[in-house]
XYZ file of N, CA and C in Angstrom:
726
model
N 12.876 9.001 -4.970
C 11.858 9.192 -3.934
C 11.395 7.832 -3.409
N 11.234 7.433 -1.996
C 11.246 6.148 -1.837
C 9.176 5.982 -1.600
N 8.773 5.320 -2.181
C 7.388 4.668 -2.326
C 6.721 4.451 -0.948
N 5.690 4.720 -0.824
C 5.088 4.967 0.565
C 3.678 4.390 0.457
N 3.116 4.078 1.562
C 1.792 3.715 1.643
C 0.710 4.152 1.295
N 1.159 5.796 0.922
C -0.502 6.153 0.075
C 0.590 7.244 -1.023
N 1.371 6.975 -1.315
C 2.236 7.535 -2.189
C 1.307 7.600 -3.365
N 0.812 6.655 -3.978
C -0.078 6.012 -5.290
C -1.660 7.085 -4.767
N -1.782 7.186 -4.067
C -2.939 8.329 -3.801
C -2.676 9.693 -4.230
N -1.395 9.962 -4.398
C -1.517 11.639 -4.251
C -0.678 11.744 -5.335
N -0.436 10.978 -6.448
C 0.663 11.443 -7.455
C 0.306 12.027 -8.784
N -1.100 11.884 -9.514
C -1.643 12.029 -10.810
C -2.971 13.232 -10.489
N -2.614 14.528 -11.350
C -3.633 15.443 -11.452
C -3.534 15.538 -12.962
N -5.031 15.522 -13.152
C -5.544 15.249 -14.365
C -5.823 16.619 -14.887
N -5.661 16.869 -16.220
C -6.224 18.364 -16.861
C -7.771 18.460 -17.107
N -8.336 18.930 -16.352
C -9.985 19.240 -16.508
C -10.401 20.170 -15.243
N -11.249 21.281 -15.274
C -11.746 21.491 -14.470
C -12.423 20.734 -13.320
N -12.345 21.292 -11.945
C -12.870 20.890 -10.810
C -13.497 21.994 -9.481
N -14.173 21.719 -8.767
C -14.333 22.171 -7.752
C -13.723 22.950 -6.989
N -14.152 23.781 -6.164
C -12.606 24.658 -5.118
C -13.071 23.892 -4.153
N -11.668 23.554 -3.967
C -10.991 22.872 -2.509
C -11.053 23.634 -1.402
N -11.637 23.035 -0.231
C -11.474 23.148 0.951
C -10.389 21.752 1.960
N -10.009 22.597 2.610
C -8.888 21.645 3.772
C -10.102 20.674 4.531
N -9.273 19.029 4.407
C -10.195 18.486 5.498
C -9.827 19.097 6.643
N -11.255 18.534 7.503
C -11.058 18.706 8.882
C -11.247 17.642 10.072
N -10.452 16.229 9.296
C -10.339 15.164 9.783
C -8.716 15.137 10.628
N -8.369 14.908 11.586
C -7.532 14.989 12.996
C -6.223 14.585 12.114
N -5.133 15.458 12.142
C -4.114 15.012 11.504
C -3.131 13.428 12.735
N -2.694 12.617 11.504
C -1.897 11.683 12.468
C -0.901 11.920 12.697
N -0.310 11.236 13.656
C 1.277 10.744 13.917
C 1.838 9.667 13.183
N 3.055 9.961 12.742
C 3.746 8.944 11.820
C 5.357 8.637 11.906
N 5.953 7.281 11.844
C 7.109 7.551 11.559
C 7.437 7.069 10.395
N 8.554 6.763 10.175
C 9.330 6.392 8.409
C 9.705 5.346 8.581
N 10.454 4.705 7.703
C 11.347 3.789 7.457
C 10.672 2.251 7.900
N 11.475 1.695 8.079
C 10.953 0.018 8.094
C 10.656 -0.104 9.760
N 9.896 -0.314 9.882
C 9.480 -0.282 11.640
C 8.174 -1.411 11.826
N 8.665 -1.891 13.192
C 7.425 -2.652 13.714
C 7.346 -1.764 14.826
N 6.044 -1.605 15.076
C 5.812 -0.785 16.387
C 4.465 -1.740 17.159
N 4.165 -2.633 16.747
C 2.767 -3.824 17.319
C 3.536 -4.629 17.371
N 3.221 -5.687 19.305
C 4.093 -6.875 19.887
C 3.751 -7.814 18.987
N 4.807 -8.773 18.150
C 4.255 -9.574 17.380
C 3.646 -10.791 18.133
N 3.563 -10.778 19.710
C 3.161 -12.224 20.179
C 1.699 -13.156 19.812
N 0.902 -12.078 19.206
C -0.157 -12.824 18.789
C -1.491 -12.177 20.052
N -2.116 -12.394 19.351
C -3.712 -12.134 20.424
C -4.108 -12.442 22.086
N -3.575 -11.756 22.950
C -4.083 -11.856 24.257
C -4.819 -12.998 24.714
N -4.170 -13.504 25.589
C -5.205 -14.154 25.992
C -6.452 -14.241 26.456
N -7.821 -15.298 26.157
C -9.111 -14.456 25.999
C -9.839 -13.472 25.208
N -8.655 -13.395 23.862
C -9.893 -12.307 22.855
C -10.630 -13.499 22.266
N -11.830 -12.533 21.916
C -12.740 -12.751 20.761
C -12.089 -12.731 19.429
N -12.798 -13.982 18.118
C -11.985 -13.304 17.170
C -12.931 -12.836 16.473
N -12.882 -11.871 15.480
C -14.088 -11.323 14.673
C -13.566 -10.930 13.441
N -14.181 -11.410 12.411
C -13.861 -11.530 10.752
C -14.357 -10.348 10.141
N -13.808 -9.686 9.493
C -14.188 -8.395 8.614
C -15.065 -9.024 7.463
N -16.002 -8.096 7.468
C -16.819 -8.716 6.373
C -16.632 -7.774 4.948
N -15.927 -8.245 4.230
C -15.779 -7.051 3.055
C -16.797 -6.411 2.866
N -18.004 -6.988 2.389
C -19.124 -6.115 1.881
C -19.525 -4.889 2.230
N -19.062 -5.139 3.660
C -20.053 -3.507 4.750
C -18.545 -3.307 4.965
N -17.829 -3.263 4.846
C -16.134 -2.531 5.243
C -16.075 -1.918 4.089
N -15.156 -0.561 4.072
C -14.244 0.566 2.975
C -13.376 1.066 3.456
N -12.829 1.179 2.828
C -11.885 2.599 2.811
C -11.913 3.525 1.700
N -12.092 4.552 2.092
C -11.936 6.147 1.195
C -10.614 6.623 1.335
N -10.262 7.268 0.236
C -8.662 8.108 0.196
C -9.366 9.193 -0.383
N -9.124 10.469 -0.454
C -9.212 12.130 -1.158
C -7.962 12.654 -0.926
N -8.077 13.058 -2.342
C -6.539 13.890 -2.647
C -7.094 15.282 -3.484
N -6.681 16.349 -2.544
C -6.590 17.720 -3.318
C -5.675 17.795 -4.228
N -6.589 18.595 -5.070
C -5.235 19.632 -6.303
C -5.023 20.615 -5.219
N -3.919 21.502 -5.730
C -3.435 23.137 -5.382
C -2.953 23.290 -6.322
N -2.188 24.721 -5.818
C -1.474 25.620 -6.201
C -2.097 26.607 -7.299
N -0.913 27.881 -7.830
C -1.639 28.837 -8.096
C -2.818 28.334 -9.713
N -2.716 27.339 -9.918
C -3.400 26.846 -11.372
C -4.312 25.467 -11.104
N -4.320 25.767 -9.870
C -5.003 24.527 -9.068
C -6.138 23.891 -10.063
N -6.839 25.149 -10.689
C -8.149 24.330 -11.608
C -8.300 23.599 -12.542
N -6.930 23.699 -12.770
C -6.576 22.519 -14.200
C -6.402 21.226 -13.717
N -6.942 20.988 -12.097
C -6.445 19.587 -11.322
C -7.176 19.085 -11.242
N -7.839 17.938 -11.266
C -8.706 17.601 -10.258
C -8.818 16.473 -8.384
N -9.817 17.194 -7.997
C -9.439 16.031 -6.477
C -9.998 14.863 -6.520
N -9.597 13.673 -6.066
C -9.711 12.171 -6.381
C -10.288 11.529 -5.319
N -10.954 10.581 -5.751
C -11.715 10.120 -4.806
C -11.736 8.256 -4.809
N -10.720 7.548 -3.982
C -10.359 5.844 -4.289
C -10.839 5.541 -3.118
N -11.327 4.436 -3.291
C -12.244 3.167 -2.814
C -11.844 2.343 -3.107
N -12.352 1.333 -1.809
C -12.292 -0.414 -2.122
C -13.162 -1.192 -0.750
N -13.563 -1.686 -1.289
C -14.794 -2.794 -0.378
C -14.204 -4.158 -0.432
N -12.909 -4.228 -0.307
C -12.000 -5.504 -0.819
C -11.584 -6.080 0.737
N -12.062 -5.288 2.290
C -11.085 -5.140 3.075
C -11.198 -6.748 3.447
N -10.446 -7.436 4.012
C -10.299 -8.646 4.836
C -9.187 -8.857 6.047
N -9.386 -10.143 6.766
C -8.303 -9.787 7.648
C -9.409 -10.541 9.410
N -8.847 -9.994 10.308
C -9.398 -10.559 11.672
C -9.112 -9.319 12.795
N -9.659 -9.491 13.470
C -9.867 -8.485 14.599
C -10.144 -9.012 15.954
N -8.740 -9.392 16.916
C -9.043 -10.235 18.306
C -9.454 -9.167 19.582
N -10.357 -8.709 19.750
C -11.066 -8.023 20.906
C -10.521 -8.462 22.152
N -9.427 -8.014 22.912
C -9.365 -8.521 24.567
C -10.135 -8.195 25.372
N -9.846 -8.955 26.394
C -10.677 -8.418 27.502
C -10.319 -7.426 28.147
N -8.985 -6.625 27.691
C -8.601 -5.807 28.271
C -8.108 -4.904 26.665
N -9.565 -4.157 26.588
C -9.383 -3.337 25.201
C -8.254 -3.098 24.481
N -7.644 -2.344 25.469
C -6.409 -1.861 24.912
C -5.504 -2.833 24.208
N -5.487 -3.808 24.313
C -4.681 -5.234 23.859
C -5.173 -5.977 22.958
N -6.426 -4.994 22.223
C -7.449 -5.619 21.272
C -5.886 -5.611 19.752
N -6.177 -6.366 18.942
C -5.111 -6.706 18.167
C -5.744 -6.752 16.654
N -5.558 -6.404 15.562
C -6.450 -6.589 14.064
C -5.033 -6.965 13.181
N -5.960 -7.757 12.524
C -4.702 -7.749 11.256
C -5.409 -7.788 9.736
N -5.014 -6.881 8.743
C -5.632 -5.990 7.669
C -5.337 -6.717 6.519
N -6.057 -6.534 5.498
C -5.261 -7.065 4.266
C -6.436 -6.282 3.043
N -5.572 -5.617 2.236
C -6.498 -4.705 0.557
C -5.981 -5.575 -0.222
N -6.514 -6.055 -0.892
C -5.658 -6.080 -2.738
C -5.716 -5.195 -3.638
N -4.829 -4.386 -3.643
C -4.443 -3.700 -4.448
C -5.366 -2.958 -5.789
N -5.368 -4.772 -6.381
C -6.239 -4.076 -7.541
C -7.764 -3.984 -7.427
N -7.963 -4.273 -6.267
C -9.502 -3.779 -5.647
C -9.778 -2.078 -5.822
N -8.919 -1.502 -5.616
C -8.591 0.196 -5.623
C -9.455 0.697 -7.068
N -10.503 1.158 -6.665
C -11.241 2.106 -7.445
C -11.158 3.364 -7.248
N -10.716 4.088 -8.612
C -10.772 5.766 -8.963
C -11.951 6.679 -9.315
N -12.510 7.615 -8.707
C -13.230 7.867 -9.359
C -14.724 7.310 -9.376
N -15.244 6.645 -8.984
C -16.333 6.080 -8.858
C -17.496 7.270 -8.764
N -18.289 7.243 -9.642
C -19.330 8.489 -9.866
C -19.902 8.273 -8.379
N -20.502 7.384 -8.025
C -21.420 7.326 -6.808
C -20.889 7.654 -5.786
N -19.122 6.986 -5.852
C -18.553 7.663 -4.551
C -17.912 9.117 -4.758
N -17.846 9.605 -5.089
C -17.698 11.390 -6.063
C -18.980 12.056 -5.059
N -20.014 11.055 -5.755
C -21.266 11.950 -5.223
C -21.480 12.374 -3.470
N -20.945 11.264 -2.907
C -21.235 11.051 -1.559
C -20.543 12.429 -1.234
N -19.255 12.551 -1.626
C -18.233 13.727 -1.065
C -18.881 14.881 -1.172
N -19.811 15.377 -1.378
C -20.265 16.959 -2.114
C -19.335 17.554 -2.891
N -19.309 18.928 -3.028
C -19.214 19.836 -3.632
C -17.980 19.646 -4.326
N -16.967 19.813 -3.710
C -15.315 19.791 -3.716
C -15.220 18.563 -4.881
N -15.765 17.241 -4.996
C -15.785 16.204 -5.569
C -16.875 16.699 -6.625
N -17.662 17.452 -6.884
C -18.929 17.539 -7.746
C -19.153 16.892 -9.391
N -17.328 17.669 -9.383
C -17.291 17.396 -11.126
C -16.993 16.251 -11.279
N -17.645 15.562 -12.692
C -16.855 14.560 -13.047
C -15.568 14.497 -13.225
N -15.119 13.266 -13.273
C -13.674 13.165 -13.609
C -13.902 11.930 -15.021
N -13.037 12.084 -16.619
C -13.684 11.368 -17.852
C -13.192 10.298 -17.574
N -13.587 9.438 -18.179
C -13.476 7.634 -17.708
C -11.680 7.521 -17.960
N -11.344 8.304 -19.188
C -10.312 8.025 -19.492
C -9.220 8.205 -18.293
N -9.149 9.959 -18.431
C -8.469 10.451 -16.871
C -8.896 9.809 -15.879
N -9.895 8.872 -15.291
C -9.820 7.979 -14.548
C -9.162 6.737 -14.313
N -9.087 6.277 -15.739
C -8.392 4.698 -16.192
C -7.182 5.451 -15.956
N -6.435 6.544 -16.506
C -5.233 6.708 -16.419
C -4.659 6.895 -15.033
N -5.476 7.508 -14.164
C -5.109 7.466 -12.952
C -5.317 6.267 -12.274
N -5.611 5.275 -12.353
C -5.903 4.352 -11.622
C -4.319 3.473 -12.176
N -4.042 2.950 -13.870
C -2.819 2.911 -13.895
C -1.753 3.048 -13.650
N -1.676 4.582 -13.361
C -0.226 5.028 -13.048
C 0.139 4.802 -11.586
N -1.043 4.206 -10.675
C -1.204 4.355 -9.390
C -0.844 2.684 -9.031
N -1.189 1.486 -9.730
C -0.950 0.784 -10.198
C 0.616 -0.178 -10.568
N 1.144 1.584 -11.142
C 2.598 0.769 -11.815
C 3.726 1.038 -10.891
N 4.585 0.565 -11.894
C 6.055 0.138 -10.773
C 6.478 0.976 -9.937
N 6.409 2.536 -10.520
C 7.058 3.774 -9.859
C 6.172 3.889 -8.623
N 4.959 3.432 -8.364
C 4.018 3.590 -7.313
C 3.466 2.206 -6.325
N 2.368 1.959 -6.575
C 1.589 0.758 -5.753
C 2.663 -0.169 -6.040
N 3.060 -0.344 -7.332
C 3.855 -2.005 -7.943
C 2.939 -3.294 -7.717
N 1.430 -3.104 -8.213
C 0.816 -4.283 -7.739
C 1.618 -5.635 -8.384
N 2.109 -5.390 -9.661
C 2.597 -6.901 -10.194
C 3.582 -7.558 -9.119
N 4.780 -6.776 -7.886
C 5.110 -7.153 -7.486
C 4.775 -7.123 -5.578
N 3.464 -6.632 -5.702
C 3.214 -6.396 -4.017
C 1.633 -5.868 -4.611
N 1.217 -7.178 -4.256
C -0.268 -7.409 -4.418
C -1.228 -7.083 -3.650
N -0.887 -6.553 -2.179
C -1.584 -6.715 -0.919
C -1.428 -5.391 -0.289
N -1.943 -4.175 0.461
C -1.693 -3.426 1.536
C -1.891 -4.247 2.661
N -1.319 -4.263 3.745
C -1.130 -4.868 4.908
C -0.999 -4.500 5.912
N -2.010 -3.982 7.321
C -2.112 -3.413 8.639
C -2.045 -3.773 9.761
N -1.174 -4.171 10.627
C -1.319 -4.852 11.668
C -1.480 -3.264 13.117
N -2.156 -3.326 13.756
C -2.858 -2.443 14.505
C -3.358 -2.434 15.965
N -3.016 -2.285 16.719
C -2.893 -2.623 18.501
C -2.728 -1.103 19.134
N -2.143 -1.842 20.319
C -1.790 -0.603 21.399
C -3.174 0.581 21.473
N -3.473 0.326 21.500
C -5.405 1.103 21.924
C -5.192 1.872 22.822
N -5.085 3.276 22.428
C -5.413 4.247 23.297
C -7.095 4.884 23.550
N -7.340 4.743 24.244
C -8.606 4.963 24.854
C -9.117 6.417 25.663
N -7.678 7.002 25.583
C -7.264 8.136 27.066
C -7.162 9.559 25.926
N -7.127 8.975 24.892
C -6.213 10.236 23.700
C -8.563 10.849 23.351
N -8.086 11.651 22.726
C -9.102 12.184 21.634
C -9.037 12.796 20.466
N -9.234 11.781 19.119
C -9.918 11.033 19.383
C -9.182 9.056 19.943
N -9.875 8.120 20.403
C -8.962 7.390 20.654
C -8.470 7.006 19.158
N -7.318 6.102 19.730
C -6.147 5.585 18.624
C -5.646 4.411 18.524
N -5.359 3.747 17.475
C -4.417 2.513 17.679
C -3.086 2.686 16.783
N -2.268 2.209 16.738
C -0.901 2.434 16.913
C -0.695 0.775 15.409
N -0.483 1.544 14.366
C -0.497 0.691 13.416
C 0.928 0.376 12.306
N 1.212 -1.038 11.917
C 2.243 -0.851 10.626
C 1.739 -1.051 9.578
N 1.532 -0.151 8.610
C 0.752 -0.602 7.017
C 2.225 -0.834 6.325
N 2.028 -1.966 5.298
C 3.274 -2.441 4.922
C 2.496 -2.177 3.288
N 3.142 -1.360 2.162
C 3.072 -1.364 1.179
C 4.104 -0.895 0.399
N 3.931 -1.772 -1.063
C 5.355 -1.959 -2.318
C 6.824 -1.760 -1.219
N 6.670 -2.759 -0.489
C 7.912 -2.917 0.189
C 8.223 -2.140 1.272
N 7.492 -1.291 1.621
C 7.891 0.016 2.721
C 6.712 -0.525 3.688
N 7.576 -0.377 5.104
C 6.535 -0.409 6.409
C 6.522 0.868 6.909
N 5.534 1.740 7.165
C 5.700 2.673 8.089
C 4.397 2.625 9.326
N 5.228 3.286 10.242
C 4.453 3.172 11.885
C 3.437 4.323 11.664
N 2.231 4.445 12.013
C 0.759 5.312 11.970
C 0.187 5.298 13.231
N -0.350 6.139 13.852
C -1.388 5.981 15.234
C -2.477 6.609 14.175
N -3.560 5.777 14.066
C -4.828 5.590 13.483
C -6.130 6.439 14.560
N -7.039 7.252 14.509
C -7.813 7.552 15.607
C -9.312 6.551 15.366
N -9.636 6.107 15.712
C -10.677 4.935 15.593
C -12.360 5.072 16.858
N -13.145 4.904 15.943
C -14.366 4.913 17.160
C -14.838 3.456 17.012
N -14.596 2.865 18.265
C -14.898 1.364 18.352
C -16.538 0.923 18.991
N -16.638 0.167 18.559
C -18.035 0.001 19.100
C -18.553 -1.751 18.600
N -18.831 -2.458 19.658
C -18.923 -3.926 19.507
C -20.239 -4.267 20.801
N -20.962 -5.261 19.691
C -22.441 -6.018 20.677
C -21.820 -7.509 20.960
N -22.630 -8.052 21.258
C -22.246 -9.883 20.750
C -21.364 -10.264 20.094
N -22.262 -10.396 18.710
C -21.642 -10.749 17.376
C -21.047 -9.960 16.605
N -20.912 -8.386 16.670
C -20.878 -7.669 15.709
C -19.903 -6.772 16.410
N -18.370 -5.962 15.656
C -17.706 -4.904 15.693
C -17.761 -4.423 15.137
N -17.768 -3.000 14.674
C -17.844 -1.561 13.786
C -16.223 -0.744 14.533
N -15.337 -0.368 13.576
C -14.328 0.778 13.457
C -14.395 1.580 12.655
N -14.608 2.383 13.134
C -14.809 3.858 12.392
C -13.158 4.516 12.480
N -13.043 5.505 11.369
C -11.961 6.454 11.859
C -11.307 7.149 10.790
N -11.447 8.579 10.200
C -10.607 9.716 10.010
C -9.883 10.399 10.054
N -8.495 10.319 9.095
C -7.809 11.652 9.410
C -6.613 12.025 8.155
N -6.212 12.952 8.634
C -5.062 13.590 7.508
C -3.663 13.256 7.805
N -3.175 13.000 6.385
C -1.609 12.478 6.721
C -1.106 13.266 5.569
N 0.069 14.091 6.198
C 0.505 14.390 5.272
C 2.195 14.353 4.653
N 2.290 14.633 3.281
C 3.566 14.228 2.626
C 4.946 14.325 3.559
N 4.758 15.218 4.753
C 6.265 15.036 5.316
C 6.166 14.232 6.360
N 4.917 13.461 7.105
C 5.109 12.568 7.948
C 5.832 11.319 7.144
N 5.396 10.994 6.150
C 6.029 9.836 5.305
C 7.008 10.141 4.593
N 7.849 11.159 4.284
C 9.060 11.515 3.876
C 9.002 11.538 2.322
N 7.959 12.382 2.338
C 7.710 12.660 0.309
C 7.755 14.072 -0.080
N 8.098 14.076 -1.386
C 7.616 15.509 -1.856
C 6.232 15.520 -2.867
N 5.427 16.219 -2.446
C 4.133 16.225 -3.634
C 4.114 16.421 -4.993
N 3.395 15.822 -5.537
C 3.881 15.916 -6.702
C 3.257 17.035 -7.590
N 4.057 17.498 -8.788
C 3.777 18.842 -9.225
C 3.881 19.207 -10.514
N 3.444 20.081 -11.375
C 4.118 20.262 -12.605
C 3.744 21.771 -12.987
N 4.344 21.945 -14.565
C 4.332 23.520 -14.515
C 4.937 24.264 -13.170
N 6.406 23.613 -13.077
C 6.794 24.332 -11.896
C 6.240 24.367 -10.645
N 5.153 23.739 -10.167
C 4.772 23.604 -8.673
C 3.121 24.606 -9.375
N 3.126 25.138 -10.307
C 1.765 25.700 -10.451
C 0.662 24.772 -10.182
N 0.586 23.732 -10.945
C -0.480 23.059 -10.870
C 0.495 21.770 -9.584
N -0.301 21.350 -8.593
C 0.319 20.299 -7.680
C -0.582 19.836 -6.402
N -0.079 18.864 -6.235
C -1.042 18.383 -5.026
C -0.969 18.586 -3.797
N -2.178 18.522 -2.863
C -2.032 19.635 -1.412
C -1.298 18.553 -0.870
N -0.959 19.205 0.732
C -0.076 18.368 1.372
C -1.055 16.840 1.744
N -2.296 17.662 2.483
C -2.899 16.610 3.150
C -3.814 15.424 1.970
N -3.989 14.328 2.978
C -5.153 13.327 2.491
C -5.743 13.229 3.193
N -6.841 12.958 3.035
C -8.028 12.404 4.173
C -8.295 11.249 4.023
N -7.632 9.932 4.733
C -7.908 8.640 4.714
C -9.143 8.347 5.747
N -10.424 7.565 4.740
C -12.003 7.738 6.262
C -11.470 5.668 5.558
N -11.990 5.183 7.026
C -12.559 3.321 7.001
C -13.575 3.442 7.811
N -14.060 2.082 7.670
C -15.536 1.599 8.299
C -15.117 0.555 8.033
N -14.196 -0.547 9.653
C -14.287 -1.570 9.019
C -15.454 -2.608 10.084
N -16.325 -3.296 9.261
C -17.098 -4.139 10.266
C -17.238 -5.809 10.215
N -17.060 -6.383 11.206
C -16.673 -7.490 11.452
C -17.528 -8.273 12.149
N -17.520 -9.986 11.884
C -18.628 -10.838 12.918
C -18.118 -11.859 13.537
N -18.581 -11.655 14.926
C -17.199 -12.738 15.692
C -17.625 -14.095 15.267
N -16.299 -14.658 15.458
C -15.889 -16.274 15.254
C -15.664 -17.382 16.359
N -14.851 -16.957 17.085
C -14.604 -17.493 18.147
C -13.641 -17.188 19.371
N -13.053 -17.309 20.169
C -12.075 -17.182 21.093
C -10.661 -17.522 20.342
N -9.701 -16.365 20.713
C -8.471 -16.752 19.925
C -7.489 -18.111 20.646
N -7.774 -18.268 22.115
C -6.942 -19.223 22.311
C -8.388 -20.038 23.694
N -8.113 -21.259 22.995
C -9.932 -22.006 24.549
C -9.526 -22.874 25.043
């Protein structure tokens, strides 16, 4: 099975009771496979702004359902990281606005009681520190993330649609060796000094060319979709080219 960008999100269901699952209802994406650049590599428009992600107030959330007919022996997961960094060149002609992303890996938190809590219901139950540590490991090792040998998730993100709903940018996340192409739906919003990206949605196992993972015969296994939510916010720096 070839390793994918949120592959390490959806592979480990833990034995303990959980919550009943409901389907997000965050905008499913568009995706393609394989090794692809789909963003002009020429660099930042002439005349953007540049603006620095500030980890602290930036995240990203991942949620992964259990299913199937024994679904309750699963539980749904909830990873974080406030690790984000990277730059964001604003044109003067939006659409040509340009970002470039960067996670470390082992920033990726499982499980986090507080962020559990935020999710309601579906997230309610705990998940035990242990079945947490273990999931965060296996997510971790070679068959998955491979942080020892690909330390970084990596987003480069352009082409701004403005015309779509919700709007979109047109992204390559490069992780454990695999690039795949994403249109991201994003709510942009920038003062002066300050940018905010918002944006939600579901991706699921056959846009990225996976099978979910399962056991007891597909009884106990994981749903198709994820719900990937960011907030990334940033403070400008300067003009990319003066």
């Amino acid at each position: 099975m070839r390793r994918s960008s949120l592959l390490a999100f959806i592979w480990v269901a833990s034995l303990t009771g959980c919550a009943p699952v409901t389907q997000s209802t965050a905008p499913v994406i568009e995706s393609g496979s394989g090794d692809v650049q789909v963003v002009v590599e020429s660099g930042p428009a002439e005349g953007s702004e540049r603006f620095a992600i500030v980890p602290a107030s930036s995240r990203i959330t991942v949620l992964t359902f259990r299913s199937g007919p024994m679904a309750r022996l699963g539980h749904n997961h909830v990873i974080t990281s406030s690790a984000l960094t990277g730059s964001v060149w604003v044109a003067p002609s939006l659409e040509e606005t340009l970002a470039r992303i960067v996670l470390p890996v082992e920033s990726l938190t499982v499980d986090d009681a507080a962020a559990r809590a935020e999710e309601g219901e579906e997230f309610a139950a705990p998940v035990p520190e242990k079945d947490a540590v273990a999931t965060r490991n296996n997510m971790l090792g070679e068959d998955l993330l491979n942080a020892g040998s690909h330390a970084f998730v990596r987003a480069t993100c352009g082409a701004l649609d403005f015309e779509s709903d919700p709007s979109t940018a047109l992204c390559d996340v490069s992780i454990a060796g695999v690039t795949v192409a994403l249109r991201m739906p994003i709510s942009f919003q920038q003062d002066d000094n300050q940018l905010t990206v918002r944006g939600e949605a579901t991706i699921t196992h056959e846009q990225l060319g996976l099978t979910p993972f399962s056991a007891a015969g597909g009884a106990v296994r994981v749903a198709d979709g994820m719900t990937i939510r960011y907030e990334i916010n940033a403070q400008r720096l300067s003009r990319a080219r003066d």
